[in-house]
Amino acid sequence: QFTFHDEIVINEIMYHHGLLPTAEGQPAQTSPEQWIELYNRGPGIVDLAGWSIDGGAQFRFRPGQTLPPGGYLVVAGDAAALQANYPLAPIAGSFTGQLSLRSEVIRLLDPLGNPADEVRYYDRGHWPAYADGGGSSLELQDPDADNACAETWAASDESGKTSWVTY
């Protein structure tokens, strides 16, 4: 059976976070933070029971997991750590595996294994450079755009998370 799903899109990807500060005098550490955000651009609630994410990261959605119209849902490498940093974020759980720091195909599959969405990102070319270890995620600029094209993605704006320091 084949059912065409176009309401859920892969909307944001954190595949290579920036370096984290450590105690004074210690070298910065690489952040293990990785996640995939889905967005429901459709007019109705989507029941994600049996849907899955496939690629370097794998995840199967549990029964009862839904995504309302205009809603977001995150699947993380470490859901508990991400929830601690972002307590209000809707997080479905932790994926197994990990996202490549260079290039990866992420597939969203419906319960029958049909592709609902697919993105292959890269760390070079027309893809946003700040998403490759610069502290930004890849963010789809328009959820109705073709997310297979690098030009439809931008590095997320993290400027609001910094604070001024006077020297």
PDB file of C-alpha atoms in Angstrom:
ATOM      1  CA  GLN A   1       0.000   0.000   0.000  1.00  0.00           C
ATOM      2  CA  PHE A   2       1.101   3.533  -0.649  1.00  0.00           C
ATOM      3  CA  THR A   3      -0.211   6.626   1.055  1.00  0.00           C
ATOM      4  CA  PHE A   4       1.158  10.021   0.118  1.00  0.00           C
ATOM      5  CA  HIS A   5       2.043  12.121   3.164  1.00  0.00           C
ATOM      6  CA  ASP A   6       3.235  15.679   2.693  1.00  0.00           C
ATOM      7  CA  GLU A   7       2.017  17.270   5.916  1.00  0.00           C
ATOM      8  CA  ILE A   8       5.061  16.426   8.087  1.00  0.00           C
ATOM      9  CA  VAL A   9       8.458  17.843   7.101  1.00  0.00           C
ATOM     10  CA  ILE A  10      11.954  17.663   8.519  1.00  0.00           C
ATOM     11  CA  ASN A  11      12.229  21.293   9.573  1.00  0.00           C
ATOM     12  CA  GLU A  12      15.424  21.691  11.591  1.00  0.00           C
ATOM     13  CA  ILE A  13      18.571  19.611  12.122  1.00  0.00           C
ATOM     14  CA  MET A  14      21.294  20.015  14.718  1.00  0.00           C
ATOM     15  CA  TYR A  15      24.043  17.723  13.488  1.00  0.00           C
ATOM     16  CA  HIS A  16      27.272  19.471  14.584  1.00  0.00           C
ATOM     17  CA  HIS A  17      26.971  21.770  17.570  1.00  0.00           C
ATOM     18  CA  GLY A  18      29.663  24.281  18.490  1.00  0.00           C
ATOM     19  CA  LEU A  19      32.328  23.838  21.135  1.00  0.00           C
ATOM     20  CA  LEU A  20      31.280  24.183  24.766  1.00  0.00           C
ATOM     21  CA  PRO A  21      33.212  26.317  27.234  1.00  0.00           C
ATOM     22  CA  THR A  22      34.881  24.523  30.137  1.00  0.00           C
ATOM     23  CA  ALA A  23      36.652  25.494  33.337  1.00  0.00           C
ATOM     24  CA  GLU A  24      39.242  28.229  33.001  1.00  0.00           C
ATOM     25  CA  GLY A  25      42.428  27.007  31.380  1.00  0.00           C
ATOM     26  CA  GLN A  26      40.817  23.870  29.939  1.00  0.00           C
ATOM     27  CA  PRO A  27      40.246  23.351  26.216  1.00  0.00           C
ATOM     28  CA  ALA A  28      36.686  23.659  24.928  1.00  0.00           C
ATOM     29  CA  GLN A  29      34.771  20.384  24.574  1.00  0.00           C
ATOM     30  CA  THR A  30      32.739  19.166  21.617  1.00  0.00           C
ATOM     31  CA  SER A  31      29.001  19.134  22.364  1.00  0.00           C
ATOM     32  CA  PRO A  32      27.227  15.816  21.811  1.00  0.00           C
ATOM     33  CA  GLU A  33      23.928  17.669  21.174  1.00  0.00           C
ATOM     34  CA  GLN A  34      22.120  16.374  18.078  1.00  0.00           C
ATOM     35  CA  TRP A  35      18.452  16.517  17.167  1.00  0.00           C
ATOM     36  CA  ILE A  36      15.891  16.496  14.371  1.00  0.00           C
ATOM     37  CA  GLU A  37      12.790  18.691  14.456  1.00  0.00           C
ATOM     38  CA  LEU A  38       9.595  17.832  12.594  1.00  0.00           C
ATOM     39  CA  TYR A  39       6.858  20.315  11.654  1.00  0.00           C
ATOM     40  CA  ASN A  40       3.224  19.668  10.748  1.00  0.00           C
ATOM     41  CA  ARG A  41       2.386  22.013   7.869  1.00  0.00           C
ATOM     42  CA  GLY A  42      -0.945  20.266   7.271  1.00  0.00           C
ATOM     43  CA  PRO A  43      -4.436  21.291   8.401  1.00  0.00           C
ATOM     44  CA  GLY A  44      -5.035  18.381  10.802  1.00  0.00           C
ATOM     45  CA  ILE A  45      -3.529  16.379  13.623  1.00  0.00           C
ATOM     46  CA  VAL A  46      -1.217  13.603  12.394  1.00  0.00           C
ATOM     47  CA  ASP A  47      -1.021  10.352  14.350  1.00  0.00           C
ATOM     48  CA  LEU A  48       2.680   9.407  14.280  1.00  0.00           C
ATOM     49  CA  ALA A  49       2.218   5.938  15.816  1.00  0.00           C
ATOM     50  CA  GLY A  50       4.425   3.553  13.829  1.00  0.00           C
ATOM     51  CA  TRP A  51       6.197   6.327  11.897  1.00  0.00           C
ATOM     52  CA  SER A  52       9.982   6.201  11.994  1.00  0.00           C
ATOM     53  CA  ILE A  53      13.149   8.128  11.264  1.00  0.00           C
ATOM     54  CA  ASP A  54      15.835   6.270   9.368  1.00  0.00           C
ATOM     55  CA  GLY A  55      19.419   7.089   8.393  1.00  0.00           C
ATOM     56  CA  GLY A  56      22.346   7.683  10.736  1.00  0.00           C
ATOM     57  CA  ALA A  57      19.722   8.283  13.429  1.00  0.00           C
ATOM     58  CA  GLN A  58      16.909   5.783  13.950  1.00  0.00           C
ATOM     59  CA  PHE A  59      13.697   6.288  15.895  1.00  0.00           C
ATOM     60  CA  ARG A  60      10.216   4.734  15.971  1.00  0.00           C
ATOM     61  CA  PHE A  61       7.321   6.836  17.259  1.00  0.00           C
ATOM     62  CA  ARG A  62       5.215   5.268  19.995  1.00  0.00           C
ATOM     63  CA  PRO A  63       1.437   4.791  19.957  1.00  0.00           C
ATOM     64  CA  GLY A  64      -0.356   7.950  21.030  1.00  0.00           C
ATOM     65  CA  GLN A  65       2.282  10.308  19.612  1.00  0.00           C
ATOM     66  CA  THR A  66       0.533  13.008  17.591  1.00  0.00           C
ATOM     67  CA  LEU A  67       1.566  16.267  15.973  1.00  0.00           C
ATOM     68  CA  PRO A  68      -1.021  19.067  15.783  1.00  0.00           C
ATOM     69  CA  PRO A  69      -1.271  21.428  12.798  1.00  0.00           C
ATOM     70  CA  GLY A  70       1.471  24.059  13.065  1.00  0.00           C
ATOM     71  CA  GLY A  71       3.153  21.958  15.761  1.00  0.00           C
ATOM     72  CA  TYR A  72       6.788  20.978  16.223  1.00  0.00           C
ATOM     73  CA  LEU A  73       8.276  17.784  17.632  1.00  0.00           C
ATOM     74  CA  VAL A  74      11.921  16.958  18.330  1.00  0.00           C
ATOM     75  CA  VAL A  75      13.744  13.635  18.353  1.00  0.00           C
ATOM     76  CA  ALA A  76      17.130  13.958  20.071  1.00  0.00           C
ATOM     77  CA  GLY A  77      20.346  12.036  20.464  1.00  0.00           C
ATOM     78  CA  ASP A  78      19.931  12.487  24.235  1.00  0.00           C
ATOM     79  CA  ALA A  79      16.356  13.498  25.009  1.00  0.00           C
ATOM     80  CA  ALA A  80      16.936  13.908  28.774  1.00  0.00           C
ATOM     81  CA  ALA A  81      19.862  16.303  28.282  1.00  0.00           C
ATOM     82  CA  LEU A  82      17.986  18.317  25.650  1.00  0.00           C
ATOM     83  CA  GLN A  83      14.871  18.501  27.871  1.00  0.00           C
ATOM     84  CA  ALA A  84      17.044  19.763  30.747  1.00  0.00           C
ATOM     85  CA  ASN A  85      18.365  22.579  28.523  1.00  0.00           C
ATOM     86  CA  TYR A  86      14.989  23.325  26.876  1.00  0.00           C
ATOM     87  CA  PRO A  87      12.268  22.307  29.371  1.00  0.00           C
ATOM     88  CA  LEU A  88       9.368  23.532  27.192  1.00  0.00           C
ATOM     89  CA  ALA A  89      10.486  21.805  23.986  1.00  0.00           C
ATOM     90  CA  PRO A  90       8.211  18.981  22.776  1.00  0.00           C
ATOM     91  CA  ILE A  91      10.607  16.013  22.645  1.00  0.00           C
ATOM     92  CA  ALA A  92       9.404  12.563  21.507  1.00  0.00           C
ATOM     93  CA  GLY A  93      12.464  10.644  22.710  1.00  0.00           C
ATOM     94  CA  SER A  94      16.045   9.662  21.993  1.00  0.00           C
ATOM     95  CA  PHE A  95      17.163   8.266  18.673  1.00  0.00           C
ATOM     96  CA  THR A  96      19.747   5.531  18.331  1.00  0.00           C
ATOM     97  CA  GLY A  97      22.832   6.002  16.187  1.00  0.00           C
ATOM     98  CA  GLN A  98      24.104   9.482  15.434  1.00  0.00           C
ATOM     99  CA  LEU A  99      24.085  12.095  12.718  1.00  0.00           C
ATOM    100  CA  SER A 100      27.205  12.426  10.616  1.00  0.00           C
ATOM    101  CA  LEU A 101      29.235  15.611  10.992  1.00  0.00           C
ATOM    102  CA  ARG A 102      29.776  15.668   7.210  1.00  0.00           C
ATOM    103  CA  SER A 103      26.729  14.405   5.313  1.00  0.00           C
ATOM    104  CA  GLU A 104      23.689  12.336   6.150  1.00  0.00           C
ATOM    105  CA  VAL A 105      20.387  11.209   4.682  1.00  0.00           C
ATOM    106  CA  ILE A 106      17.481  11.526   7.112  1.00  0.00           C
ATOM    107  CA  ARG A 107      14.279   9.760   6.087  1.00  0.00           C
ATOM    108  CA  LEU A 108      10.870  10.118   7.687  1.00  0.00           C
ATOM    109  CA  LEU A 109       8.784   6.997   6.995  1.00  0.00           C
ATOM    110  CA  ASP A 110       5.062   6.421   7.535  1.00  0.00           C
ATOM    111  CA  PRO A 111       3.821   3.263   9.334  1.00  0.00           C
ATOM    112  CA  LEU A 112       3.913   1.295   6.060  1.00  0.00           C
ATOM    113  CA  GLY A 113       7.539   2.290   5.383  1.00  0.00           C
ATOM    114  CA  ASN A 114       6.629   4.793   2.672  1.00  0.00           C
ATOM    115  CA  PRO A 115       8.800   7.924   2.535  1.00  0.00           C
ATOM    116  CA  ALA A 116       7.006  10.996   3.894  1.00  0.00           C
ATOM    117  CA  ASP A 117      10.073  13.265   3.734  1.00  0.00           C
ATOM    118  CA  GLU A 118      13.803  12.989   3.115  1.00  0.00           C
ATOM    119  CA  VAL A 119      16.735  15.377   3.532  1.00  0.00           C
ATOM    120  CA  ARG A 120      20.399  14.900   2.674  1.00  0.00           C
ATOM    121  CA  TYR A 121      22.499  17.614   4.293  1.00  0.00           C
ATOM    122  CA  TYR A 122      26.169  18.390   3.705  1.00  0.00           C
ATOM    123  CA  ASP A 123      28.807  20.331   5.645  1.00  0.00           C
ATOM    124  CA  ARG A 124      30.001  22.281   2.579  1.00  0.00           C
ATOM    125  CA  GLY A 125      28.921  23.588  -0.771  1.00  0.00           C
ATOM    126  CA  HIS A 126      25.750  25.668  -0.656  1.00  0.00           C
ATOM    127  CA  TRP A 127      24.843  24.428   2.840  1.00  0.00           C
ATOM    128  CA  PRO A 128      25.107  26.978   5.714  1.00  0.00           C
ATOM    129  CA  ALA A 129      28.614  26.964   7.197  1.00  0.00           C
ATOM    130  CA  TYR A 130      27.595  28.004  10.748  1.00  0.00           C
ATOM    131  CA  ALA A 131      25.585  24.777  11.093  1.00  0.00           C
ATOM    132  CA  ASP A 132      28.856  22.851  10.795  1.00  0.00           C
ATOM    133  CA  GLY A 133      30.307  23.315  14.279  1.00  0.00           C
ATOM    134  CA  GLY A 134      29.441  27.010  14.544  1.00  0.00           C
ATOM    135  CA  GLY A 135      26.713  26.551  17.155  1.00  0.00           C
ATOM    136  CA  SER A 136      23.775  26.898  14.759  1.00  0.00           C
ATOM    137  CA  SER A 137      21.364  24.299  13.466  1.00  0.00           C
ATOM    138  CA  LEU A 138      20.110  23.893   9.909  1.00  0.00           C
ATOM    139  CA  GLU A 139      16.737  25.604   9.753  1.00  0.00           C
ATOM    140  CA  LEU A 140      14.268  25.293   6.890  1.00  0.00           C
ATOM    141  CA  GLN A 141      13.387  28.863   5.883  1.00  0.00           C
ATOM    142  CA  ASP A 142       9.929  27.970   4.546  1.00  0.00           C
ATOM    143  CA  PRO A 143       8.183  24.698   5.484  1.00  0.00           C
ATOM    144  CA  ASP A 144       6.511  24.637   2.053  1.00  0.00           C
ATOM    145  CA  ALA A 145       9.853  24.869   0.201  1.00  0.00           C
ATOM    146  CA  ASP A 146      11.711  21.905  -1.267  1.00  0.00           C
ATOM    147  CA  ASN A 147      13.901  20.859   1.664  1.00  0.00           C
ATOM    148  CA  ALA A 148      16.104  18.805  -0.672  1.00  0.00           C
ATOM    149  CA  CYS A 149      17.679  22.076  -1.912  1.00  0.00           C
ATOM    150  CA  ALA A 150      20.515  23.581   0.142  1.00  0.00           C
ATOM    151  CA  GLU A 151      19.313  27.097  -0.670  1.00  0.00           C
ATOM    152  CA  THR A 152      16.081  26.543   1.292  1.00  0.00           C
ATOM    153  CA  TRP A 153      18.073  26.044   4.516  1.00  0.00           C
ATOM    154  CA  ALA A 154      19.730  28.663   6.732  1.00  0.00           C
ATOM    155  CA  ALA A 155      21.851  28.570   9.865  1.00  0.00           C
ATOM    156  CA  SER A 156      19.655  29.292  12.878  1.00  0.00           C
ATOM    157  CA  ASP A 157      20.162  32.667  14.501  1.00  0.00           C
ATOM    158  CA  GLU A 158      21.782  32.081  17.895  1.00  0.00           C
ATOM    159  CA  SER A 159      22.598  35.748  18.586  1.00  0.00           C
ATOM    160  CA  GLY A 160      19.801  36.047  21.145  1.00  0.00           C
ATOM    161  CA  LYS A 161      21.484  33.408  23.321  1.00  0.00           C
ATOM    162  CA  THR A 162      24.635  35.431  23.882  1.00  0.00           C
ATOM    163  CA  SER A 163      25.186  38.125  26.425  1.00  0.00           C
ATOM    164  CA  TRP A 164      27.274  41.269  26.282  1.00  0.00           C
ATOM    165  CA  VAL A 165      30.567  41.244  28.097  1.00  0.00           C
ATOM    166  CA  THR A 166      32.417  44.418  28.973  1.00  0.00           C
ATOM    167  CA  TYR A 167      36.205  44.217  28.989  1.00  0.00           C
TER     168      TYR A 167
END
